[in-house]
CSV table of C-alpha atoms in Angstrom, one decimal:
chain,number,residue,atom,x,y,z
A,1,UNK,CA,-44.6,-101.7,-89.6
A,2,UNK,CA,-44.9,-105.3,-89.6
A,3,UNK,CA,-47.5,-107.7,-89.8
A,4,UNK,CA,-49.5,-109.2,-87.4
A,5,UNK,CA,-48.9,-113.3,-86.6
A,6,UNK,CA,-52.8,-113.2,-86.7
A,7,UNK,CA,-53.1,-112.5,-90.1
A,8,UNK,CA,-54.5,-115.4,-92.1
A,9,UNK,CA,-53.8,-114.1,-95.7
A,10,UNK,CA,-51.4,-111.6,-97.9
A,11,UNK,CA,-54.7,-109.7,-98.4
A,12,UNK,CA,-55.7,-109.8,-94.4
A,13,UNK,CA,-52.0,-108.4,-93.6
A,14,UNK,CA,-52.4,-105.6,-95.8
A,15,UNK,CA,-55.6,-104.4,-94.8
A,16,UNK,CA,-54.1,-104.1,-91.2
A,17,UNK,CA,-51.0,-102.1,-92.9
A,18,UNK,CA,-53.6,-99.8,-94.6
A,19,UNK,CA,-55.4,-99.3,-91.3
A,20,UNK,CA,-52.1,-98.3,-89.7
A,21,UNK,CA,-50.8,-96.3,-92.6
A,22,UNK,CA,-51.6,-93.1,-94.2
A,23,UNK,CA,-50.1,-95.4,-97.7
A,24,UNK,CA,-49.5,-98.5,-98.4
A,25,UNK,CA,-49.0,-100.2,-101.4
A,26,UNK,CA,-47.8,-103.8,-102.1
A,27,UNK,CA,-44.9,-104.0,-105.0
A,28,UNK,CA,-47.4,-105.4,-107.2
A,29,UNK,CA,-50.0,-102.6,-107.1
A,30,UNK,CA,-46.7,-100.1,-107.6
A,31,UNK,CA,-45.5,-102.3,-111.0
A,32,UNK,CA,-49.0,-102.5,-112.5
A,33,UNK,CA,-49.6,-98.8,-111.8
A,34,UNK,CA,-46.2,-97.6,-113.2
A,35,UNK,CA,-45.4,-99.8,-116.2
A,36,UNK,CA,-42.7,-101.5,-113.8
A,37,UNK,CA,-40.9,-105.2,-113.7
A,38,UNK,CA,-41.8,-106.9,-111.2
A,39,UNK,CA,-39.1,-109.4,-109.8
A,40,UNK,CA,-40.2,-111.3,-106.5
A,41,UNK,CA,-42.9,-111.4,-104.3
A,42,UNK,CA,-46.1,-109.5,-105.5
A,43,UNK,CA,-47.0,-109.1,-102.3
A,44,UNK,CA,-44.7,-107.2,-100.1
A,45,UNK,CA,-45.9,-103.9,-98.7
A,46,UNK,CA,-44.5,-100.7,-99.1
A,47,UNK,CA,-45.7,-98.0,-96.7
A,48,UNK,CA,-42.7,-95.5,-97.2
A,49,UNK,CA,-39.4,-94.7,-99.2
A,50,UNK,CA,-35.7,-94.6,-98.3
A,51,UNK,CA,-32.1,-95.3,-98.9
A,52,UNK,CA,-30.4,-98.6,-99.6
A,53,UNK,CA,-28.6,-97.8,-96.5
A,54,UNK,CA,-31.2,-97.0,-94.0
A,55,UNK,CA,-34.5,-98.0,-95.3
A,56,UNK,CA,-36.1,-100.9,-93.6
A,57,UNK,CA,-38.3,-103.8,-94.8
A,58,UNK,CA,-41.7,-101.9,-95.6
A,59,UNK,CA,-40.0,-99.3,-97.5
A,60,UNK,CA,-38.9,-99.0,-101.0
A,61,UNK,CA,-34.9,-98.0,-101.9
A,62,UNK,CA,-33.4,-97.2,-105.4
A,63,UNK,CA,-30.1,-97.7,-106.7
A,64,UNK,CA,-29.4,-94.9,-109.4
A,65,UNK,CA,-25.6,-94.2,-108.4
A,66,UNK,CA,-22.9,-97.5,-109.1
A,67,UNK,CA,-21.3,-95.9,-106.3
A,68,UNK,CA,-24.0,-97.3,-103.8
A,69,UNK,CA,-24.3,-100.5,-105.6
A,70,UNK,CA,-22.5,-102.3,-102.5
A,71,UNK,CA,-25.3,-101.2,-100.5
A,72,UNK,CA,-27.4,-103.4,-102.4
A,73,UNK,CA,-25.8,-106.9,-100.9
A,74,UNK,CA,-26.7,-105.9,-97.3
A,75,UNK,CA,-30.0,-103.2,-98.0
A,76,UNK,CA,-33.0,-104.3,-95.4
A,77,UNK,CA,-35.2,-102.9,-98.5
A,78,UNK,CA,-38.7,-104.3,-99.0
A,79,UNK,CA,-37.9,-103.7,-102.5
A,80,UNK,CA,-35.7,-101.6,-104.8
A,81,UNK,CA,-36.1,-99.8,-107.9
A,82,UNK,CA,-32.9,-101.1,-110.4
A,83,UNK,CA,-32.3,-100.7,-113.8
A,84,UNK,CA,-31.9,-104.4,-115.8
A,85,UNK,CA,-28.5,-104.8,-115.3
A,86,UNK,CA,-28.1,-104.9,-111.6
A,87,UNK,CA,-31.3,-106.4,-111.2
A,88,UNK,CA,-29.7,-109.6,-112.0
A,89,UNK,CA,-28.6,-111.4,-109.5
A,90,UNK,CA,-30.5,-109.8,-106.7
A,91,UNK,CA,-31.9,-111.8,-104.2
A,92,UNK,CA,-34.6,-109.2,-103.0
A,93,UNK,CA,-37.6,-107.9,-104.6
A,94,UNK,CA,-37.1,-105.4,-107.3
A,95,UNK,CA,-38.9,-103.1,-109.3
A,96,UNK,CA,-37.0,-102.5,-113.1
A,97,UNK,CA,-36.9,-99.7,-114.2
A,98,UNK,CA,-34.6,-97.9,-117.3
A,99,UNK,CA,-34.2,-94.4,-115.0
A,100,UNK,CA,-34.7,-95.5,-111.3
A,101,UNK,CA,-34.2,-92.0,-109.8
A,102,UNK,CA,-36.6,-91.0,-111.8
A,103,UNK,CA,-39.3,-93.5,-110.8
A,104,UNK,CA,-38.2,-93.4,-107.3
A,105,UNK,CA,-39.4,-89.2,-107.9
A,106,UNK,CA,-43.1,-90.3,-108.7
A,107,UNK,CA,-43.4,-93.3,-106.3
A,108,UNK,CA,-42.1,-90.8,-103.3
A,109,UNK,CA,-44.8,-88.6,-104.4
A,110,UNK,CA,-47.5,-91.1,-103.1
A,111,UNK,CA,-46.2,-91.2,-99.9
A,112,UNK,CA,-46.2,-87.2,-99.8
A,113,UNK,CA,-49.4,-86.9,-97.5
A,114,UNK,CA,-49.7,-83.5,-96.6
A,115,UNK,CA,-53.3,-81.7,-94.8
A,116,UNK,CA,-55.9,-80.2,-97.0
A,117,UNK,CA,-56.2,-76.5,-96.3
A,118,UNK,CA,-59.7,-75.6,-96.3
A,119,UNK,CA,-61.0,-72.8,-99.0
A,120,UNK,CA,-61.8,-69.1,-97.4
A,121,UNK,CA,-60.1,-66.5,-95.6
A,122,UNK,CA,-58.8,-66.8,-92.2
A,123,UNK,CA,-60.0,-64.0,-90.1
A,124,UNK,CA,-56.9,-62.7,-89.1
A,125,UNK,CA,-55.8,-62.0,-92.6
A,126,UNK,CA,-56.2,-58.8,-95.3
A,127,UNK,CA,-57.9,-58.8,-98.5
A,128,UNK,CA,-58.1,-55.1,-100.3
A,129,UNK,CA,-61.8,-54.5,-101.6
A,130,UNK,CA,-60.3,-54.7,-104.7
A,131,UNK,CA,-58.9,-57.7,-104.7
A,132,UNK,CA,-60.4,-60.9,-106.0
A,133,UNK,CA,-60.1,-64.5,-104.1
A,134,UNK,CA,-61.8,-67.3,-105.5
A,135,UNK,CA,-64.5,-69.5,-103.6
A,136,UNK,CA,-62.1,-72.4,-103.7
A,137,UNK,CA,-58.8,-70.8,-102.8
A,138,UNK,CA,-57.4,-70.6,-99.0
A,139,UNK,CA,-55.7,-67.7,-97.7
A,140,UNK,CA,-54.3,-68.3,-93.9
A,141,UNK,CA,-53.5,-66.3,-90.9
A,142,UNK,CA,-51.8,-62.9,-91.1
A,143,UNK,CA,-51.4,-63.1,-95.3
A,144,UNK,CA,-52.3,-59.7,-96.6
A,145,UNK,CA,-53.6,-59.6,-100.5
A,146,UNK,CA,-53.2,-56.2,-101.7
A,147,UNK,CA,-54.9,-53.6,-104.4
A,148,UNK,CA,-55.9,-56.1,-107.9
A,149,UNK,CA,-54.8,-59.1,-107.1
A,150,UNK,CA,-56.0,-62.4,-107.7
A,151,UNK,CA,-56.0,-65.3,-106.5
A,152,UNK,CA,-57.3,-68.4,-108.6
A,153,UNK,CA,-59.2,-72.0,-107.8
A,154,UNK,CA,-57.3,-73.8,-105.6
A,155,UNK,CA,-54.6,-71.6,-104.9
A,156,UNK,CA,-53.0,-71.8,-101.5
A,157,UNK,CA,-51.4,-68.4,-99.4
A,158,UNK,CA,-49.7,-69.7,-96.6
A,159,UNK,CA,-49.4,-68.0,-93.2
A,160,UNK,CA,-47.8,-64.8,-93.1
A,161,UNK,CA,-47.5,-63.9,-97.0
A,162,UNK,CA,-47.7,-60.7,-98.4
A,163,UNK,CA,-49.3,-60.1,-101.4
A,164,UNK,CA,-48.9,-56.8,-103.4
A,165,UNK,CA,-50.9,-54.6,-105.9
A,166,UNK,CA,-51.8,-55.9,-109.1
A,167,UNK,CA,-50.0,-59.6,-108.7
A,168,UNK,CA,-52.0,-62.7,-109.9
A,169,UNK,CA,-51.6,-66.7,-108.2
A,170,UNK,CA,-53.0,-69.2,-110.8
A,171,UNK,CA,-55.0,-72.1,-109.9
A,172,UNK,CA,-53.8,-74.8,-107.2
A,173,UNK,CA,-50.6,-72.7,-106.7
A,174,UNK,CA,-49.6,-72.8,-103.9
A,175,UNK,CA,-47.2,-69.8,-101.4
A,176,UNK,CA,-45.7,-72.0,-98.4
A,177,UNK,CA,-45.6,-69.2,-95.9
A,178,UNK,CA,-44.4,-65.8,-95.5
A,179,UNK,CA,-43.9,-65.8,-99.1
A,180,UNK,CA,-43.7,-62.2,-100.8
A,181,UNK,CA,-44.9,-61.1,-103.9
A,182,UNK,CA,-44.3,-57.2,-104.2
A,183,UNK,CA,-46.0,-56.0,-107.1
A,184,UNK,CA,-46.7,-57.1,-110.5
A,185,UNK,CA,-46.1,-60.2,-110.7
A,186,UNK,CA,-47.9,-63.4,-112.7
A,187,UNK,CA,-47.8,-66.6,-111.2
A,188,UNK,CA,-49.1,-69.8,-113.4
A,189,UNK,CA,-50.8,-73.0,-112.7
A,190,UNK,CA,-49.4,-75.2,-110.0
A,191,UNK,CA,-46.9,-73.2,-108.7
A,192,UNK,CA,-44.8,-73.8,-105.9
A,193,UNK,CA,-43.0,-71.0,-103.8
A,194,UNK,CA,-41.1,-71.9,-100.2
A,195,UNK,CA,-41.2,-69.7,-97.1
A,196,UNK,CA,-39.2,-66.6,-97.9
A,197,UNK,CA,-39.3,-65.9,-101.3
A,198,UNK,CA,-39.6,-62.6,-102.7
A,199,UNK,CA,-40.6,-62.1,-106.2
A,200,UNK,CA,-41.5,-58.6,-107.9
A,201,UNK,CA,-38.9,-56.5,-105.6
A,202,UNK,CA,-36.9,-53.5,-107.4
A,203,UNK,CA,-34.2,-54.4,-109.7
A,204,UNK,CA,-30.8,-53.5,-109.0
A,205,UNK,CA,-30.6,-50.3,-111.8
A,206,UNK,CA,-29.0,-47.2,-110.5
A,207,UNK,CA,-27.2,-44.7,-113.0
A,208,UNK,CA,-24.7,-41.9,-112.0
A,209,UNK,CA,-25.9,-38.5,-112.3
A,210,UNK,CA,-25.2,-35.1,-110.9
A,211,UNK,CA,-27.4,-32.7,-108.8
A,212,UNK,CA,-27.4,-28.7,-109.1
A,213,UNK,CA,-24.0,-28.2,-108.0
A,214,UNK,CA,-22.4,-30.4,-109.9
A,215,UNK,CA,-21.5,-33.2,-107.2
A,216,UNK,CA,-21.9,-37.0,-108.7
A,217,UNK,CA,-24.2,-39.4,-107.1
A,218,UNK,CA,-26.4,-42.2,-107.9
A,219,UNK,CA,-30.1,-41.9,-108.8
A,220,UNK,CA,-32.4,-44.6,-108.9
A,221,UNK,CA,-33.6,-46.1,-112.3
A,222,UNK,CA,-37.6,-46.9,-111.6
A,223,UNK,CA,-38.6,-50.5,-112.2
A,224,UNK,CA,-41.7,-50.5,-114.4
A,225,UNK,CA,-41.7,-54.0,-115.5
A,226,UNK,CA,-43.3,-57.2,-113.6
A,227,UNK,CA,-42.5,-61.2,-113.1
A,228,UNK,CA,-43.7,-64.1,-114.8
A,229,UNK,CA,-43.9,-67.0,-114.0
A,230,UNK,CA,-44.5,-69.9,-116.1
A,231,UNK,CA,-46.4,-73.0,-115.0
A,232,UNK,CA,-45.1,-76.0,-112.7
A,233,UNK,CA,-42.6,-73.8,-111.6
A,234,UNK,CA,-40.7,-74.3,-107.9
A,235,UNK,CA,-39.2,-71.8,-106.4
A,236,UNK,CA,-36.7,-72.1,-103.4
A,237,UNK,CA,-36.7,-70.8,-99.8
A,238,UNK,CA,-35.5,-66.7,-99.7
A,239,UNK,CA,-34.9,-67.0,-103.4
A,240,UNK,CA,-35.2,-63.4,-104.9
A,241,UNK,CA,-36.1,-62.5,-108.7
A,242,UNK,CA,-36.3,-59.1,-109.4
A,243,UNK,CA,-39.1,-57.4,-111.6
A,244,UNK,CA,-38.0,-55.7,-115.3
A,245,UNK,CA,-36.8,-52.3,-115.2
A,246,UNK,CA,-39.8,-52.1,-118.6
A,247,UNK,CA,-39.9,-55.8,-119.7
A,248,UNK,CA,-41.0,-58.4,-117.1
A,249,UNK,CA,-38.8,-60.9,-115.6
A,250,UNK,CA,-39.7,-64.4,-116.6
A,251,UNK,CA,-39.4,-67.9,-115.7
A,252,UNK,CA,-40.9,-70.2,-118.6
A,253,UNK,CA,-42.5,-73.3,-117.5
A,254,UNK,CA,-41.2,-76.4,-114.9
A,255,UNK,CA,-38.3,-73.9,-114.1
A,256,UNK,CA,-37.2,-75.4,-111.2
A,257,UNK,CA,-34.8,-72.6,-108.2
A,258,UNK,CA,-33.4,-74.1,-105.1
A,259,UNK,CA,-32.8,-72.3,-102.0
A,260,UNK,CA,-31.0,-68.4,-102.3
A,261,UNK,CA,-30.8,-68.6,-106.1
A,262,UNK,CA,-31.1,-64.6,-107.1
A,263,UNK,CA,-32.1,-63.6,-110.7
A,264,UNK,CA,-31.6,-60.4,-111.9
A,265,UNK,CA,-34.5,-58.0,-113.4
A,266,UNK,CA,-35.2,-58.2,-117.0
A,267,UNK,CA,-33.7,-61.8,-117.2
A,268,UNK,CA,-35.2,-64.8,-119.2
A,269,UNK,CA,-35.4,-68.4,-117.8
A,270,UNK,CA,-36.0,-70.9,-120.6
A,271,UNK,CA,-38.4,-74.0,-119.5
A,272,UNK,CA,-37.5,-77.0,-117.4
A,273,UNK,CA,-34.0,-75.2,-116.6
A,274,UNK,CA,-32.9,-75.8,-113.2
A,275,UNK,CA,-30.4,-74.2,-110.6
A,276,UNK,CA,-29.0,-75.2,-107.9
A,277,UNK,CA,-28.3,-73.1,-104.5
A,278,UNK,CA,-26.6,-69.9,-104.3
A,279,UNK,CA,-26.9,-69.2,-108.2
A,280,UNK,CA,-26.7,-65.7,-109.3
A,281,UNK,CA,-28.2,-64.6,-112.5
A,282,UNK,CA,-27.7,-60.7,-113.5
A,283,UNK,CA,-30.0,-58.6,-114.9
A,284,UNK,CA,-30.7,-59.1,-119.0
A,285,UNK,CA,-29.6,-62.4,-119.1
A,286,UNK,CA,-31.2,-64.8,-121.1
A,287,UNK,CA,-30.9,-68.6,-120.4
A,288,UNK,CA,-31.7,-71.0,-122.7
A,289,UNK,CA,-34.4,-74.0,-122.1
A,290,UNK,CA,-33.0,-77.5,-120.2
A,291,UNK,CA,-30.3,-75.3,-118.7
A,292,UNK,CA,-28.8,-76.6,-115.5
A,293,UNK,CA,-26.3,-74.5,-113.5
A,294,UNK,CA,-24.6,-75.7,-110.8
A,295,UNK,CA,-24.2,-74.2,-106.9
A,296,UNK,CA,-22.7,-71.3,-106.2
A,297,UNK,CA,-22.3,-70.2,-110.3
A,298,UNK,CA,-22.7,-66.9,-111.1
A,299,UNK,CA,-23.8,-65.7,-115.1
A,300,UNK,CA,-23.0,-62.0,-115.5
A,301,UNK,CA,-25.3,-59.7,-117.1
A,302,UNK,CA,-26.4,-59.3,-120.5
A,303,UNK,CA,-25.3,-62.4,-122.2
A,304,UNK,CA,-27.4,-65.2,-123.4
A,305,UNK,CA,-26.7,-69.4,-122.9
A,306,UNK,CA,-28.0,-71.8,-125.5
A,307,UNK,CA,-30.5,-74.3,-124.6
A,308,UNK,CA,-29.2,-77.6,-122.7
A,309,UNK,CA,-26.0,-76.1,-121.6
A,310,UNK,CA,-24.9,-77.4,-118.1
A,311,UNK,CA,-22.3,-74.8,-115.9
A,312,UNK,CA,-21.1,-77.1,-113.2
A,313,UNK,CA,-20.8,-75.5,-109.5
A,314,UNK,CA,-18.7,-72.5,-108.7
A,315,UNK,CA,-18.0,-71.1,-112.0
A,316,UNK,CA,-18.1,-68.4,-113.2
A,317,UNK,CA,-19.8,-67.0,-116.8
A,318,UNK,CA,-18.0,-64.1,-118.4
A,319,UNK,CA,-19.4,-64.6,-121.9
A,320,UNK,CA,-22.3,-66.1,-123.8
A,321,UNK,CA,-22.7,-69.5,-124.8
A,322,UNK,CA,-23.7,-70.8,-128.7
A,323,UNK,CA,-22.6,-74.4,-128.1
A,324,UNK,CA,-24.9,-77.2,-126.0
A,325,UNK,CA,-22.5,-78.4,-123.3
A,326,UNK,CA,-20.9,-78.6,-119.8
A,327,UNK,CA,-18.9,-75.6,-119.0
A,328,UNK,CA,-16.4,-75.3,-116.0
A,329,UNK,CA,-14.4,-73.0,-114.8
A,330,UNK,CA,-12.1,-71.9,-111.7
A,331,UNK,CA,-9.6,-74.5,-109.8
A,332,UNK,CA,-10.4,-77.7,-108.2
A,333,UNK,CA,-9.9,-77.9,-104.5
A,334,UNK,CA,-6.1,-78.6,-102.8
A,335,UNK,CA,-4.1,-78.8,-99.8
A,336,UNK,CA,-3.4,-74.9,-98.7
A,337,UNK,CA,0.1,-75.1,-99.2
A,338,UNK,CA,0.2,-76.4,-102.9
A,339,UNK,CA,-2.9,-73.7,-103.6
A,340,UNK,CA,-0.3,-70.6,-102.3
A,341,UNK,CA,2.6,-72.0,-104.2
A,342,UNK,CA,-0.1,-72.1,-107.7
A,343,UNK,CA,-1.2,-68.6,-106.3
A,344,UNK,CA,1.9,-67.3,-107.1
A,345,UNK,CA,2.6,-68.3,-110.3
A,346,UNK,CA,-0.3,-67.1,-111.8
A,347,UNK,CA,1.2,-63.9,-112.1
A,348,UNK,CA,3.9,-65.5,-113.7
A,349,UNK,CA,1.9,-67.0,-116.5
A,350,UNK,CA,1.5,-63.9,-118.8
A,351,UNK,CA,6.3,-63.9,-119.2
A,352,UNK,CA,6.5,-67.6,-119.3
A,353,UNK,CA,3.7,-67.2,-122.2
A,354,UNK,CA,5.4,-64.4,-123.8
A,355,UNK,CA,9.0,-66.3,-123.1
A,356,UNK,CA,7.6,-69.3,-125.0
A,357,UNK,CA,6.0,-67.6,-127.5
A,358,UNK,CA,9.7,-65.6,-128.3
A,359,UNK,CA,11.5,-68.9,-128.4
A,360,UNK,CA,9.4,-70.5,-130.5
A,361,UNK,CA,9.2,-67.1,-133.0
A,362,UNK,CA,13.2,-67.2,-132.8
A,363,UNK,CA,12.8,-70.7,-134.1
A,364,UNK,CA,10.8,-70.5,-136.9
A,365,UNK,CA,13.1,-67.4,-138.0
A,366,UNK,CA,16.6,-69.4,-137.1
A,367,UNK,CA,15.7,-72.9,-138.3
């Protein structure tokens, strides 16, 4: 967007971006209304947000990594979101901030323009007699809403989403489509849940037993308990989490679950812990609050992590944690042919301990 040569005025220019745009702000509007620095023109609009590298001269970029501060030099940015320190020198507009990732995560949020969904039920969708949708909430096309459930004020049921007994949706939550809630399961305010999610679905408890003749085989362990979920929650595309086996599954608040994260039943989620994509959690964990566990990280089952303990991605946890931390574990990535040659002599570790261990015993004994 640019402006027009027939704009007399700052203000005239804008009001032409506005008409144009579904949001616009000029970078003196965006420091007054977030407590921001303002260093350059007041007047530069900002329709959109971007990266140093590829946003252009309307949009806003941030620089919260040092690695991309050589962007900054050659960044076609309207303006950018620095802290103090690199703000000093720059030639462009900037907005200072202490935590510009952050700030860049509530200033993006204006420019998230997404179409109201009007309240009622569309035609082609189920609600049980039983059931109980709110004047205000919207339930779309082909979403069923099963025996007891309810759906609050301004909740949201996308296209396609299936709804079981006795499950609740608090107010302006919102299912994004062919979302699945089985049974039993509490969803707070402001909830968000992507396209394939299924919450409340059987745990994974199955005990060996024997039938008449004596012949072993596994029986089913009946999953009584629910899900909760806290409020501000998010809840990633075909994430699962299981329902108790007799205590719900629970997610405190502002839990945040990317994409394919599975949690086991009966587990505990403290709030504003967040886990990145492919996590496995298994059943009777508890994990503590401002957890954040890294991609691909398993936590086996019935242990319990302290709050504000970070597990970086790919490791795996065998045991609970007492200390606040960052835990690692496994081997860092190398060439194939120095990974084989490390390969074997892991299996050599246990003698060369013991081998150690014996000279250093002889030595003590034969000073």
């Amino acid at each position: 967007m640019t402006r027009s040569n027939g704009c007399s005025s700052p203000s005239a220019a804008r009001s032409e971006a506005v008409a144009l745009a579904t949001s616009a702000f000029t970078t003196g509007e965006l420091a007054t209304r977030f407590g921001l620095r303002l260093q350059g023109d007041s007047e530069t609009l900002i329709d959109g947000v971007g990266t140093l590298a590829g946003a252009g001269p309307t949009q806003l970029g941030f620089l919260a990594n040092p690695a991309y501060r050589a962007q900054l030099a050659d960044t076609l940015a309207g303006a950018v979101l620095l802290r103090e320190a690199d703000a000093e020198g720059f030639a462009g507009v900037a907005l200072v901030t202490p935590d510009p990732y952050a700030m860049f995560a509530r200033i993006a949020a204006l420019f998230d323009v997404r179409e109201s969904r009007a309240a009622g039920v569309h035609p082609t969708a189920f609600v049980d007699a039983s059931a109980q949708v709110a004047a205000g909430a919207h339930v779309g096309p082909h979403a069923s809403i099963g025996a007891r459930s309810r759906i609050a004020e301004g909740a949201i049921i996308g296209p396609g989403c299936a709804i079981g007994e006795d499950c609740e949706v608090g107010a302006d939550s919102e299912l994004v489509a062919r979302v699945t809630l089985v049974r039993r399961v509490r969803l707070g305010q402001r909830v968000l849940v992507h396209p394939g999610a299924v919450l409340g679905a059987d745990g994974f408890g199955i005990a060996v037993d024997k039938d008449d003749e004596g012949r072993a085989h596994w029986r089913k362990i009946p999953q009584l308990g629910g899900v909760r979920v806290g409020d501000d929650c998010e809840i990633g595309a075909n994430t699962c989490i299981d329902r108790g086996a007799l205590e719900d599954t629970v997610l405190e608040e502002d839990v945040r679950l990317d994409n394919l994260v599975q949690i086991g039943h009966n587990v505990h989620v403290g709030a504003h812990t967040a886990m990145a994509g492919c996590v496995a959690i298994a059943g009777s964990t508890r994990i503590g609050r401002w957890c954040l566990i890294g991609g691909g990280a398993g936590v086996v089952g019935h242990i319990h992590l302290c709050d504000r303990v970070t597990v970086t991605a790919m490791s795996l946890v065998t045991r609970s944690i007492d200390q606040p931390g960052e835990y690692s574990s496994g081997t860092p990535i190398m060439d194939n042919r120095s990974w084989r040659k490390s390969a074997a002599r892991f299996k050599q570790l246990d003698g060369l301990a013991r081998a150690v261990h014996g000279r250093d015993k002889n030595n003590r004994e034969n000073p």
